[in-house]
Amino acid sequence: MSRILTVAAAQLGPIQRADTRASVVRRLCDLLRQAAGHGCDLVVFPELALTTFFPRWYTEDQTEIDAFFETALPSAETAPLFALAGALKVGFCLGYAELVEEDGRLRRFNTSVIVDKSGEIVLKYRKIHLPGHAEHEPWRAFQHLEKRYFEVGNLNWPVRRIMGGVLGMAICNDRRWPETYRVMGLKGVEMVLIGYNTPRHNPPAPDHDRLSEFHNQLSMQAGAYQNGTWVVGAAKCGVEEGCEMIGASSIIAPSGQIVAQALTQDDELVLARCDLDMCASYKETTFNFAKHRQPEAYRLIVEQTGAIAPE
Amino acid sequence: MSRILTVAAAQLGPIQRADTRASVVRRLCDLLRQAAGHGCDLVVFPELALTTFFPRWYTEDQTEIDAFFETALPSAETAPLFALAGALKVGFCLGYAELVEEDGRLRRFNTSVIVDKSGEIVLKYRKIHLPGHAEHEPWRAFQHLEKRYFEVGNLNWPVRRIMGGVLGMAICNDRRWPETYRVMGLKGVEMVLIGYNTPRHNPPAPDHDRLSEFHNQLSMQAGAYQNGTWVVGAAKCGVEEGCEMIGASSIIAPSGQIVAQALTQDDELVLARCDLDMCASYKETTFNFAKHRQPEAYRLIVEQTGAIAPE
């Protein structure tokens, strides 16, 4: 048996602040056309794919920040991408900054959506693990103010049957947390779509910088293996406004093996024929959750947030 | 700052059924002496280190099985190891089959203990993730009857300050489950000691066999990185009663990097100077749980055992 979904990770090189959304959408459309030419069903674009990675700047001017947000998707500027997806019959996953009126107030989320082959949004996820900090830390060469500009996502990690597979999403820092994959694993996920923007330099832990790609892939490989799921990670990378971000976009099998990996720091498509039926080989044996999990022993995972060391 | 604990993973080659406990204890003592000669503080021995891996055989004769269990530790046969530890001032971690009268009945656990430099047991763990099956499955070349011969451990994953570090234990299949490391991570663990017996051949999933070492290390590396802890894995390996078991005993840093790894399928000591202060670099930044974890989003991890896929 096999159930092939041909998937591309569409890595993006840098997007400078002066780049217009229209110019970015043209790059996304180019990648989508490449993917269609290779018979892909689905293209995964990075997190916050429509603009530069704005959480690197501190400002108290909300208007300046809101200019990086989308109030509608599709919008006039992004409509060509949706139309092209429908015309080419290729779905995609796209990350963007979402500004929405909800519960009677304006709310801002770091969001991604899956768009099906008809060009319709069929699933939405809002990032749960916001990294960085909420206040200005001027000692950093670059800020990482996701905790300031976004709320924690309120949709949990939804999964849904799309294109014949059980698909879910995570965003950037989510991929380092095993809870992310496990929650979706418990919902039967067969492919996790992940966009990311990861600065090479982590100011609070500069000695980790040279391990960035290793940690990126270790986290995604473990998440794949431990839940018997495909994982597709797509980076925005290269030097963006003077800040270097890692690439290493990857497609990872339920075995944890990397089956495709980007080599450049620029716009680049990597793809793989992903057999969703390979998931069962893990989900029904080593990671048969019903047989082997012991939730009673895991209570601390939800009952405690921070670590508490013994006296 | 540095807080060095010099640790050895003491891999064991095969123990055949005819081998006496006395002969095994002599091998353990040899390895302990080697470790002392290299200035080690602590030696990690494998799971069920005193006998052959008996869950590979099905029997309804409980007496036959109970012969593989310890009713006391130390016992007459194991006392020399404890005495040597005290004499050499080297602690150890040892896995064994524990037969105990508890709650008014005989109970059997797959257990490990940490023994300090005075030769005293200071921490006990009973394996929670029992792999395999409970009933005879004669189609398998080798059975894996841990679910038959052991109860699920009832001590959670305890951690304790020992030799200046926060130490905890896991056993074999536990190491594949991110929950194992996370529960101890929430208790501030700085070093997880893991013994294992892992047959190369997994009858329900033979296509995974060639990936055994990769999965072994991927799981331990991810657990180390995602919790900012050292992980020490010690295998019983080689061909035991015709059954091949993997080696690849490893010492893994809080970065997820492998810093020492066994090369043989036999008794072999690998060691590393482990700076426990390296943990903080991860625990206080990327994996600062208090700042970044979102337990409310993780509820499914304790509320559901098996996977439930969408319609």
Coordinates of N, CA, C and O in Angstrom, one line a residue, chain A residues 180-245:
Chain A
T180 N 4.6 19.7 21.1 CA 3.9 20.1 19.9 C 3.6 18.9 19.0 O 2.4 18.7 18.6
Y181 N 4.6 18.0 18.8 CA 4.4 16.9 17.9 C 3.5 15.9 18.6 O 2.7 15.2 18.0
R182 N 3.6 15.7 20.0 CA 2.9 14.7 20.7 C 1.4 15.0 20.7 O 0.6 14.1 20.5
V183 N 1.0 16.3 20.8 CA -0.4 16.6 20.8 C -1.0 16.3 19.4 O -2.0 15.7 19.3
M184 N -0.2 16.6 18.4 CA -0.7 16.2 17.0 C -0.6 14.7 16.8 O -1.5 14.2 16.1
G185 N 0.4 14.1 17.4 CA 0.5 12.6 17.3 C -0.7 12.0 17.8 O -1.3 11.0 17.3
L186 N -1.2 12.5 18.9 CA -2.4 11.9 19.6 C -3.7 12.2 18.7 O -4.7 11.5 19.0
K187 N -3.6 13.1 17.8 CA -4.7 13.3 16.9 C -4.4 12.6 15.5 O -5.1 12.9 14.6
G188 N -3.4 11.8 15.5 CA -3.2 10.9 14.3 C -2.5 11.6 13.2 O -2.6 11.2 12.0
V189 N -1.8 12.7 13.5 CA -1.1 13.4 12.4 C -0.2 12.6 11.5 O 0.5 11.7 12.1
E190 N -0.2 12.8 10.2 CA 0.7 12.1 9.3 C 1.7 13.0 8.7 O 2.7 12.5 8.1
M191 N 1.5 14.3 8.7 CA 2.5 15.3 8.2 C 2.3 16.6 8.9 O 1.2 17.1 9.0
V192 N 3.4 17.1 9.5 CA 3.4 18.3 10.2 C 4.2 19.4 9.3 O 5.3 19.1 8.9
L193 N 3.5 20.5 9.0 CA 4.1 21.5 8.2 C 4.6 22.6 9.0 O 3.8 23.2 9.8
I194 N 5.8 23.0 8.9 CA 6.5 23.9 9.8 C 7.2 25.0 9.0 O 8.1 24.7 8.2
G195 N 6.9 26.2 9.2 CA 7.7 27.3 8.7 C 8.5 27.9 9.8 O 8.1 27.9 11.0
Y196 N 9.7 28.4 9.5 CA 10.5 29.1 10.5 C 11.4 30.2 10.0 O 11.7 30.3 8.9
N197 N 11.7 31.1 11.0 CA 12.7 32.2 10.8 C 13.6 32.1 12.0 O 13.2 32.4 13.1
T198 N 14.8 31.6 11.8 CA 15.7 31.3 13.0 C 17.0 32.0 12.8 O 17.9 31.6 12.0
P199 N 17.2 33.1 13.6 CA 18.5 33.8 13.5 C 19.6 32.9 14.0 O 19.4 32.1 14.9
R200 N 20.7 32.9 13.2 CA 21.9 32.1 13.6 C 22.3 32.5 15.0 O 22.7 31.6 15.8
H201 N 22.3 33.8 15.3 CA 22.8 34.2 16.6 C 21.7 34.3 17.7 O 20.7 35.0 17.5
N202 N 21.9 33.6 18.8 CA 21.0 33.7 19.9 C 21.7 34.4 21.0 O 22.5 33.9 21.7
P203 N 21.4 35.7 21.1 CA 22.2 36.6 22.1 C 22.3 36.0 23.5 O 23.4 36.1 24.0
P204 N 21.3 35.4 24.1 CA 21.5 34.9 25.4 C 22.3 33.6 25.5 O 22.8 33.2 26.6
A205 N 22.6 33.0 24.3 CA 23.4 31.7 24.4 C 24.2 31.7 23.1 O 24.0 30.8 22.2
P206 N 25.2 32.6 23.0 CA 26.0 32.6 21.7 C 26.8 31.3 21.4 O 27.1 31.1 20.3
D207 N 27.0 30.6 22.5 CA 27.8 29.3 22.2 C 26.9 28.3 21.5 O 27.4 27.2 21.1
H208 N 25.6 28.5 21.4 CA 24.8 27.6 20.7 C 24.8 27.9 19.2 O 24.2 27.1 18.4
D209 N 25.3 29.0 18.8 CA 25.1 29.5 17.4 C 25.6 28.5 16.3 O 24.9 28.2 15.3
R210 N 26.7 27.9 16.6 CA 27.3 27.0 15.6 C 26.5 25.7 15.5 O 26.8 24.8 14.7
L211 N 25.6 25.5 16.5 CA 24.8 24.2 16.5 C 23.4 24.4 15.9 O 22.5 23.5 16.0
S212 N 23.1 25.6 15.4 CA 21.7 25.9 15.0 C 21.1 24.9 14.1 O 20.0 24.5 14.3
E213 N 21.8 24.6 13.0 CA 21.2 23.6 12.0 C 21.0 22.3 12.7 O 20.0 21.6 12.4
F214 N 22.0 21.8 13.5 CA 21.9 20.5 14.2 C 20.6 20.5 15.1 O 19.9 19.6 15.1
H215 N 20.4 21.6 15.9 CA 19.3 21.6 16.8 C 18.0 21.7 16.0 O 17.0 21.0 16.4
N216 N 18.0 22.4 14.9 CA 16.8 22.5 14.0 C 16.4 21.1 13.6 O 15.3 20.6 13.7
Q217 N 17.4 20.3 13.1 CA 17.1 19.1 12.5 C 16.9 18.0 13.5 O 16.0 17.1 13.4
L218 N 17.6 18.0 14.6 CA 17.4 17.1 15.7 C 16.0 17.2 16.2 O 15.3 16.1 16.4
S219 N 15.5 18.4 16.4 CA 14.1 18.5 16.9 C 13.1 18.0 16.0 O 12.2 17.3 16.4
M220 N 13.2 18.3 14.7 CA 12.2 17.8 13.7 C 12.4 16.3 13.5 O 11.3 15.6 13.3
Q221 N 13.6 15.8 13.5 CA 13.8 14.3 13.3 C 13.2 13.6 14.5 O 12.5 12.5 14.3
A222 N 13.4 14.0 15.7 CA 12.9 13.3 16.9 C 11.3 13.4 16.8 O 10.7 12.4 17.1
G223 N 10.8 14.6 16.5 CA 9.3 14.7 16.5 C 8.7 13.8 15.5 O 7.6 13.2 15.7
A224 N 9.4 13.6 14.3 CA 8.9 12.7 13.3 C 8.9 11.3 13.8 O 7.9 10.6 13.8
Y225 N 10.0 10.8 14.2 CA 10.2 9.5 14.7 C 9.3 9.1 15.8 O 8.6 8.1 15.8
Q226 N 9.2 10.0 16.8 CA 8.5 9.6 18.0 C 7.0 9.7 17.9 O 6.3 9.3 18.8
N227 N 6.5 10.2 16.7 CA 5.1 10.2 16.5 C 4.8 9.5 15.1 O 3.6 9.5 14.7
G228 N 5.7 8.9 14.5 CA 5.5 8.3 13.2 C 4.8 9.2 12.2 O 3.8 8.9 11.6
T229 N 5.4 10.4 12.0 CA 4.8 11.3 11.1 C 5.9 12.0 10.2 O 7.0 12.1 10.6
W230 N 5.5 12.4 9.0 CA 6.3 13.2 8.2 C 6.4 14.6 8.8 O 5.4 15.1 9.4
V231 N 7.5 15.2 8.6 CA 7.7 16.6 9.0 C 8.3 17.4 7.9 O 9.3 16.9 7.3
V232 N 7.7 18.5 7.5 CA 8.3 19.4 6.5 C 8.6 20.7 7.1 O 7.7 21.4 7.6
G233 N 9.9 21.1 7.0 CA 10.3 22.4 7.6 C 10.8 23.3 6.5 O 11.7 22.9 5.8
A234 N 10.3 24.5 6.5 CA 10.7 25.5 5.4 C 11.2 26.8 6.1 O 10.5 27.4 6.9
A235 N 12.4 27.2 5.8 CA 13.0 28.3 6.4 C 12.9 29.6 5.6 O 12.9 29.5 4.4
K236 N 12.8 30.7 6.3 CA 13.3 32.0 5.6 C 14.7 32.2 6.2 O 14.9 32.2 7.4
C237 N 15.6 32.4 5.2 CA 17.0 32.4 5.6 C 17.9 33.4 4.9 O 17.4 34.2 4.2
G238 N 19.2 33.3 5.2 CA 20.1 34.3 4.6 C 20.2 35.6 5.4 O 19.6 35.6 6.5
V239 N 20.8 36.6 4.9 CA 21.0 37.8 5.6 C 19.9 38.8 5.3 O 19.8 39.3 4.2
E240 N 19.1 39.0 6.4 CA 17.9 39.9 6.2 C 18.1 41.1 7.1 O 18.2 40.9 8.3
E241 N 18.2 42.2 6.5 CA 18.4 43.5 7.3 C 19.6 43.3 8.2 O 19.6 43.7 9.4
G242 N 20.7 42.6 7.7 CA 21.9 42.5 8.5 C 21.9 41.3 9.5 O 22.9 41.1 10.2
C243 N 20.8 40.6 9.6 CA 20.6 39.5 10.5 C 20.7 38.2 9.8 O 19.8 37.9 8.9
E244 N 21.6 37.3 10.1 CA 21.7 36.0 9.5 C 20.7 35.0 10.0 O 20.7 34.8 11.2
M245 N 20.0 34.4 9.1 CA 19.1 33.3 9.6 C 19.4 32.0 8.9 O 19.9 32.0 7.7

